[in-house]
Amino acid sequence: MARSILIRGGRVIDPAQQIDEVTNLLIVDGKIASIGRASPTADEVVNAAGCIVAPGLIDMHVHLREPGEEAKETIETGTAAAVAGGFTAVACMPNTQPPLDTDSQIEFVLRQAARTAVARVYPVGALTKGRAGRELAEIGLMARAGAVAFSDDGDGIADAGVCLRAMRYVSMFDRLFIQHCEDKTLTAGGCMNAGKTATRLGLPGMPAVAEQIMVQRDILLLTQADVRYHVAHVSTGAAAALIRQGKQKGLPLSAEVCPHHLLLTEEACETYDQNLKVNPPLRTRADIDALLDAVRDGTIDCLVSDHAPHGKQDKEHEFAEAPFGMIGLETALALFIKALIEPGILDWSGLIRAMSTRPAELLRVTGGTLKVGAPADVTIIDPQKTWTVNPDEFYSKSRNTPFAGWTLCGRATTTIVDGVFRYRDGRVLPRT
């Protein structure tokens, strides 16, 4: 470990400090020591000319599959994929086997991360026991054990009474309440967006209103509970409009979106590529346009991957029978560049705010800034680097991406976590 690192001549962007200038960044003993044009002596010098130097990216919606499904991903391989994608930290969802619904499960994740992870790992605890939506989990114990947020991810809480009690309980510990918004009485058996395309393909549909109904219900419940509420992977324009209205009323709402919901429409499913089966499903062009507007005006706060690894044998079923999900940690940054930077929806400061600053603020975790004295979590991005997606080169254990063969522009070249190089020169640097 170099005791001091000078990152020289990069475009330093830190939305938290309203910094956007070509300058130098000095790291000493794992902390940000200075930002400025001075060029002090350092143990190691990184030439960042032509690159963006940003606070480490944070993905607040990731599935690491450990415990229980280590054949698909582990904390070790998932965090390797994270740093290769420019992420210095990930928040891992609780839909493991068994679920993260006790303090001992949260402690297990943190122990495994301390032993094997190359990025920071922030566990998200389940809201209800077994994620079954009936009986509240031990939220207080999990909060004390280190859970940064709570969610029954993949299963929105259907019972309004249980949901309100969960909101009130989470508010007692000032954690983020994350909801997967889906009324499953409307989507049961569905595998793609309901509409003409699904009818033509002979596939059962999942109507957009299923997302809208739960968002609308929860906004009403939010008026009865003082909790910070976050909508996971928004996919419909109607839901985005409801979130915008709630924010305008001053409610403590936030939301996230995935790259595939900004780049792919339901028509992509005409290929029957099982990697395109995601939940929530790919929607319409009108939904994408509405989501882009919501990102532009700040209605949607955060950009996430919803990294969901599955083995090849799992995905090799008929489209309707295959599991939901695609991987995304190693492609998310470049896909968001394609969806948002290239068409001018966001500038670089806006992108970094949504991929670093806001996730850190919402989860109230380390990172999101290059402020002097802060832990040195830094991502260096080459915005001009052109590359082709090749899943065989991924660090993730799984390969379930529909973006194989896509040519993208922009990629993380260096990822530094706590002052330690974790990704550099095209390879993940293992723990020593």
Short mmCIF file of C-alpha atoms in Angstrom, two decimals, residues 36-292:
data_model
loop_
_atom_site.label_atom_id
_atom_site.label_comp_id
_atom_site.label_asym_id
_atom_site.label_seq_id
_atom_site.Cartn_x
_atom_site.Cartn_y
_atom_site.Cartn_z
CA GLY A 36 -5.15 21.85 -5.67
CA ARG A 37 -2.63 22.69 -8.32
CA ALA A 38 0.34 22.05 -6.06
CA SER A 39 2.27 18.92 -7.09
CA PRO A 40 3.81 17.51 -3.91
CA THR A 41 6.10 14.52 -3.77
CA ALA A 42 4.24 11.23 -3.32
CA ASP A 43 5.08 7.55 -3.10
CA GLU A 44 3.02 6.95 -6.23
CA VAL A 45 1.87 9.27 -9.00
CA VAL A 46 -1.13 8.55 -11.23
CA ASN A 47 -1.37 10.53 -14.46
CA ALA A 48 -5.08 11.31 -14.84
CA ALA A 49 -4.82 13.70 -17.80
CA GLY A 50 -7.98 13.48 -19.88
CA CYS A 51 -9.76 11.52 -17.15
CA ILE A 52 -12.40 12.32 -14.55
CA VAL A 53 -11.46 11.94 -10.89
CA ALA A 54 -14.58 11.37 -8.81
CA PRO A 55 -15.62 10.26 -5.36
CA GLY A 56 -15.96 6.48 -5.44
CA LEU A 57 -19.15 5.27 -7.08
CA ILE A 58 -21.71 3.63 -4.79
CA ASP A 59 -24.24 1.10 -6.07
CA MET A 60 -27.10 0.97 -3.60
CA HIS A 61 -28.92 -1.98 -5.20
CA VAL A 62 -26.84 -5.13 -5.66
CA HIS A 63 -27.46 -8.85 -5.13
CA LEU A 64 -24.35 -10.68 -3.91
CA ARG A 65 -26.12 -14.06 -3.44
CA GLU A 66 -24.11 -14.96 -0.32
CA PRO A 67 -25.23 -16.76 1.80
CA GLY A 68 -26.92 -19.61 -0.03
CA GLU A 69 -26.34 -19.16 -3.74
CA GLU A 70 -22.58 -18.90 -3.95
CA ALA A 71 -22.54 -20.67 -7.32
CA LYS A 72 -24.04 -17.49 -8.80
CA GLU A 73 -21.97 -14.91 -6.90
CA THR A 74 -20.13 -14.36 -3.66
CA ILE A 75 -19.16 -11.29 -1.68
CA GLU A 76 -15.63 -11.78 -3.00
CA THR A 77 -16.53 -12.06 -6.68
CA GLY A 78 -19.31 -9.48 -6.50
CA THR A 79 -17.04 -6.85 -5.02
CA ALA A 80 -14.36 -7.70 -7.59
CA ALA A 81 -16.96 -6.98 -10.27
CA ALA A 82 -17.86 -3.79 -8.41
CA VAL A 83 -14.36 -2.30 -8.39
CA ALA A 84 -13.88 -3.35 -12.03
CA GLY A 85 -16.97 -1.25 -12.75
CA GLY A 86 -15.70 1.72 -10.76
CA PHE A 87 -17.73 1.12 -7.59
CA THR A 88 -16.00 1.50 -4.26
CA ALA A 89 -19.07 0.42 -2.27
CA VAL A 90 -22.22 -1.64 -2.73
CA ALA A 91 -25.39 -2.10 -0.69
CA CYS A 92 -26.41 -5.77 -0.86
CA MET A 93 -30.05 -6.77 -0.85
CA PRO A 94 -31.50 -9.30 1.60
CA ASN A 95 -33.01 -11.86 -0.79
CA THR A 96 -30.34 -14.44 -0.01
CA GLN A 97 -30.87 -18.04 1.15
CA PRO A 98 -31.60 -17.65 4.04
CA PRO A 99 -32.69 -14.01 3.89
CA LEU A 100 -30.85 -11.29 5.78
CA ASP A 101 -33.60 -11.03 8.39
CA THR A 102 -31.65 -11.39 11.65
CA ASP A 103 -28.73 -9.63 13.26
CA SER A 104 -26.63 -12.79 12.90
CA GLN A 105 -27.14 -12.75 9.13
CA ILE A 106 -26.09 -9.08 8.95
CA GLU A 107 -23.02 -9.91 11.03
CA PHE A 108 -22.21 -12.82 8.70
CA VAL A 109 -22.18 -10.53 5.65
CA LEU A 110 -19.97 -8.01 7.42
CA ARG A 111 -17.55 -10.74 8.55
CA GLN A 112 -17.34 -12.17 5.04
CA ALA A 113 -16.81 -8.70 3.63
CA ALA A 114 -14.01 -8.01 6.10
CA ARG A 115 -12.38 -11.24 5.05
CA THR A 116 -12.87 -11.29 1.26
CA ALA A 117 -14.29 -8.03 -0.14
CA VAL A 118 -12.30 -5.51 -2.18
CA ALA A 119 -15.08 -2.88 -1.96
CA ARG A 120 -17.11 -1.64 0.99
CA VAL A 121 -20.21 -3.77 1.62
CA TYR A 122 -23.30 -2.32 3.26
CA PRO A 123 -25.97 -4.93 4.09
CA VAL A 124 -29.67 -4.17 3.70
CA GLY A 125 -31.83 -6.03 6.19
CA ALA A 126 -35.22 -7.59 5.47
CA LEU A 127 -38.32 -5.77 6.69
CA THR A 128 -40.27 -8.93 7.49
CA LYS A 129 -39.32 -12.40 8.63
CA GLY A 130 -38.45 -14.55 5.66
CA ARG A 131 -39.41 -11.58 3.47
CA ALA A 132 -42.90 -13.03 3.69
CA GLY A 133 -44.65 -9.72 4.34
CA ARG A 134 -46.47 -10.83 7.48
CA GLU A 135 -44.38 -10.44 10.65
CA LEU A 136 -41.80 -7.71 11.19
CA ALA A 137 -38.19 -8.81 11.38
CA GLU A 138 -35.90 -7.73 14.22
CA ILE A 139 -35.18 -4.37 12.63
CA GLY A 140 -33.63 -2.84 15.73
CA LEU A 141 -31.15 -5.66 16.23
CA MET A 142 -30.17 -5.59 12.56
CA ALA A 143 -29.71 -1.83 12.66
CA ARG A 144 -27.36 -2.18 15.60
CA ALA A 145 -25.52 -4.99 13.81
CA GLY A 146 -24.84 -2.74 10.81
CA ALA A 147 -27.79 -2.81 8.40
CA VAL A 148 -27.86 0.53 6.57
CA ALA A 149 -31.39 0.18 5.20
CA PHE A 150 -34.35 -2.20 5.14
CA SER A 151 -36.27 -3.81 2.30
CA ASP A 152 -38.12 -6.98 1.32
CA ASP A 153 -36.55 -6.49 -2.11
CA GLY A 154 -38.27 -8.49 -4.81
CA ASP A 155 -41.44 -8.53 -2.72
CA GLY A 156 -43.24 -5.33 -1.87
CA ILE A 157 -45.17 -5.55 1.40
CA ALA A 158 -48.73 -6.21 0.24
CA ASP A 159 -50.46 -5.75 3.61
CA ALA A 160 -50.90 -2.03 4.21
CA GLY A 161 -51.05 -2.48 7.99
CA VAL A 162 -47.79 -4.42 8.06
CA CYS A 163 -46.21 -1.86 5.74
CA LEU A 164 -47.20 1.06 7.97
CA ARG A 165 -45.88 -0.69 11.08
CA ALA A 166 -42.64 -1.43 9.26
CA MET A 167 -42.33 2.22 8.22
CA ARG A 168 -42.79 3.40 11.79
CA TYR A 169 -40.36 0.83 13.13
CA VAL A 170 -37.66 1.71 10.59
CA SER A 171 -38.12 5.42 11.37
CA MET A 172 -37.18 4.73 15.01
CA PHE A 173 -33.68 3.80 13.82
CA ASP A 174 -33.44 6.48 11.12
CA ARG A 175 -32.74 3.97 8.38
CA LEU A 176 -33.86 4.11 4.77
CA PHE A 177 -37.03 2.16 3.91
CA ILE A 178 -36.64 0.67 0.41
CA GLN A 179 -39.72 -0.72 -1.32
CA HIS A 180 -40.02 -2.96 -4.37
CA CYS A 181 -43.29 -1.55 -5.69
CA GLU A 182 -45.36 -4.30 -7.25
CA ASP A 183 -48.89 -5.49 -6.58
CA LYS A 184 -48.40 -9.19 -7.24
CA THR A 185 -52.12 -9.86 -7.53
CA LEU A 186 -51.81 -8.03 -10.85
CA THR A 187 -48.50 -9.51 -12.02
CA ALA A 188 -48.80 -13.17 -10.91
CA GLY A 189 -47.44 -15.43 -13.63
CA GLY A 190 -46.27 -12.51 -15.76
CA CYS A 191 -42.82 -12.32 -17.34
CA MET A 192 -42.74 -9.06 -19.33
CA ASN A 193 -44.60 -5.78 -19.68
CA ALA A 194 -48.30 -6.25 -20.39
CA GLY A 195 -49.32 -4.85 -23.75
CA LYS A 196 -49.42 -5.49 -27.47
CA THR A 197 -45.89 -6.88 -27.59
CA ALA A 198 -46.60 -9.47 -24.89
CA THR A 199 -49.83 -10.43 -26.64
CA ARG A 200 -48.03 -10.84 -29.97
CA LEU A 201 -45.30 -12.96 -28.37
CA GLY A 202 -47.79 -15.08 -26.46
CA LEU A 203 -46.22 -14.21 -23.11
CA PRO A 204 -48.11 -13.34 -19.89
CA GLY A 205 -47.85 -9.67 -18.99
CA MET A 206 -47.06 -7.54 -15.93
CA PRO A 207 -49.07 -4.31 -16.14
CA ALA A 208 -47.49 -0.96 -15.36
CA VAL A 209 -50.36 -0.16 -13.00
CA ALA A 210 -49.03 -2.81 -10.57
CA GLU A 211 -46.07 -0.52 -9.85
CA GLN A 212 -48.17 2.63 -9.77
CA ILE A 213 -50.68 1.25 -7.26
CA MET A 214 -48.07 0.42 -4.64
CA VAL A 215 -46.21 3.71 -5.09
CA GLN A 216 -49.48 5.59 -4.67
CA ARG A 217 -50.50 3.57 -1.61
CA ASP A 218 -47.12 4.01 0.05
CA ILE A 219 -47.10 7.75 -0.53
CA LEU A 220 -50.40 7.88 1.35
CA LEU A 221 -48.94 5.72 4.13
CA LEU A 222 -45.91 7.98 4.23
CA THR A 223 -48.11 10.82 5.46
CA GLN A 224 -48.70 8.67 8.56
CA ALA A 225 -45.08 7.66 9.21
CA ASP A 226 -41.99 9.83 9.52
CA VAL A 227 -39.66 7.54 7.57
CA ARG A 228 -37.23 8.14 4.73
CA TYR A 229 -38.82 6.19 1.88
CA HIS A 230 -37.05 5.04 -1.28
CA VAL A 231 -38.61 3.52 -4.41
CA ALA A 232 -36.44 0.79 -5.88
CA HIS A 233 -35.85 0.43 -9.65
CA VAL A 234 -38.60 2.71 -10.95
CA SER A 235 -39.74 1.53 -14.39
CA THR A 236 -42.89 3.46 -15.32
CA GLY A 237 -43.64 7.05 -16.15
CA ALA A 238 -46.76 6.93 -13.96
CA ALA A 239 -44.72 5.97 -10.89
CA ALA A 240 -42.18 8.72 -11.64
CA ALA A 241 -45.03 11.26 -11.82
CA LEU A 242 -46.34 10.15 -8.43
CA ILE A 243 -42.88 10.43 -6.89
CA ARG A 244 -42.49 13.92 -8.32
CA GLN A 245 -45.83 14.97 -6.83
CA GLY A 246 -44.88 13.51 -3.45
CA LYS A 247 -41.59 15.37 -3.42
CA GLN A 248 -43.37 18.61 -4.31
CA LYS A 249 -45.48 18.10 -1.19
CA GLY A 250 -42.31 17.85 0.90
CA LEU A 251 -42.49 14.13 1.63
CA PRO A 252 -39.16 12.37 2.38
CA LEU A 253 -39.14 10.45 -0.90
CA SER A 254 -36.28 9.26 -3.06
CA ALA A 255 -35.99 6.89 -6.00
CA GLU A 256 -33.59 5.01 -8.25
CA VAL A 257 -33.47 3.73 -11.82
CA CYS A 258 -31.47 1.04 -13.65
CA PRO A 259 -29.69 1.43 -17.00
CA HIS A 260 -31.78 -1.22 -18.74
CA HIS A 261 -34.96 0.71 -17.98
CA LEU A 262 -33.45 3.72 -19.76
CA LEU A 263 -32.06 1.91 -22.81
CA LEU A 264 -34.30 -1.05 -23.64
CA THR A 265 -38.00 -1.27 -24.42
CA GLU A 266 -40.36 -4.22 -24.27
CA GLU A 267 -39.76 -4.82 -27.98
CA ALA A 268 -36.31 -6.15 -27.11
CA CYS A 269 -38.05 -9.24 -25.70
CA GLU A 270 -39.03 -10.24 -29.25
CA THR A 271 -35.71 -12.13 -29.34
CA TYR A 272 -36.85 -14.25 -26.37
CA ASP A 273 -33.41 -13.60 -24.82
CA GLN A 274 -33.87 -14.73 -21.22
CA ASN A 275 -31.34 -12.12 -20.07
CA LEU A 276 -33.96 -9.49 -20.91
CA LYS A 277 -36.37 -10.93 -18.35
CA VAL A 278 -36.17 -8.54 -15.40
CA ASN A 279 -38.45 -7.40 -12.61
CA PRO A 280 -39.76 -4.78 -13.00
CA PRO A 281 -39.92 -5.59 -16.71
CA LEU A 282 -38.72 -3.52 -19.64
CA ARG A 283 -41.46 -1.02 -20.47
CA THR A 284 -42.40 1.27 -23.38
CA ARG A 285 -40.65 4.13 -25.17
CA ALA A 286 -43.05 6.54 -23.44
CA ASP A 287 -41.97 5.18 -20.06
CA ILE A 288 -38.30 5.64 -20.95
CA ASP A 289 -38.91 9.24 -22.00
CA ALA A 290 -40.72 9.93 -18.72
CA LEU A 291 -37.91 8.30 -16.71
CA LEU A 292 -35.31 10.37 -18.52
#
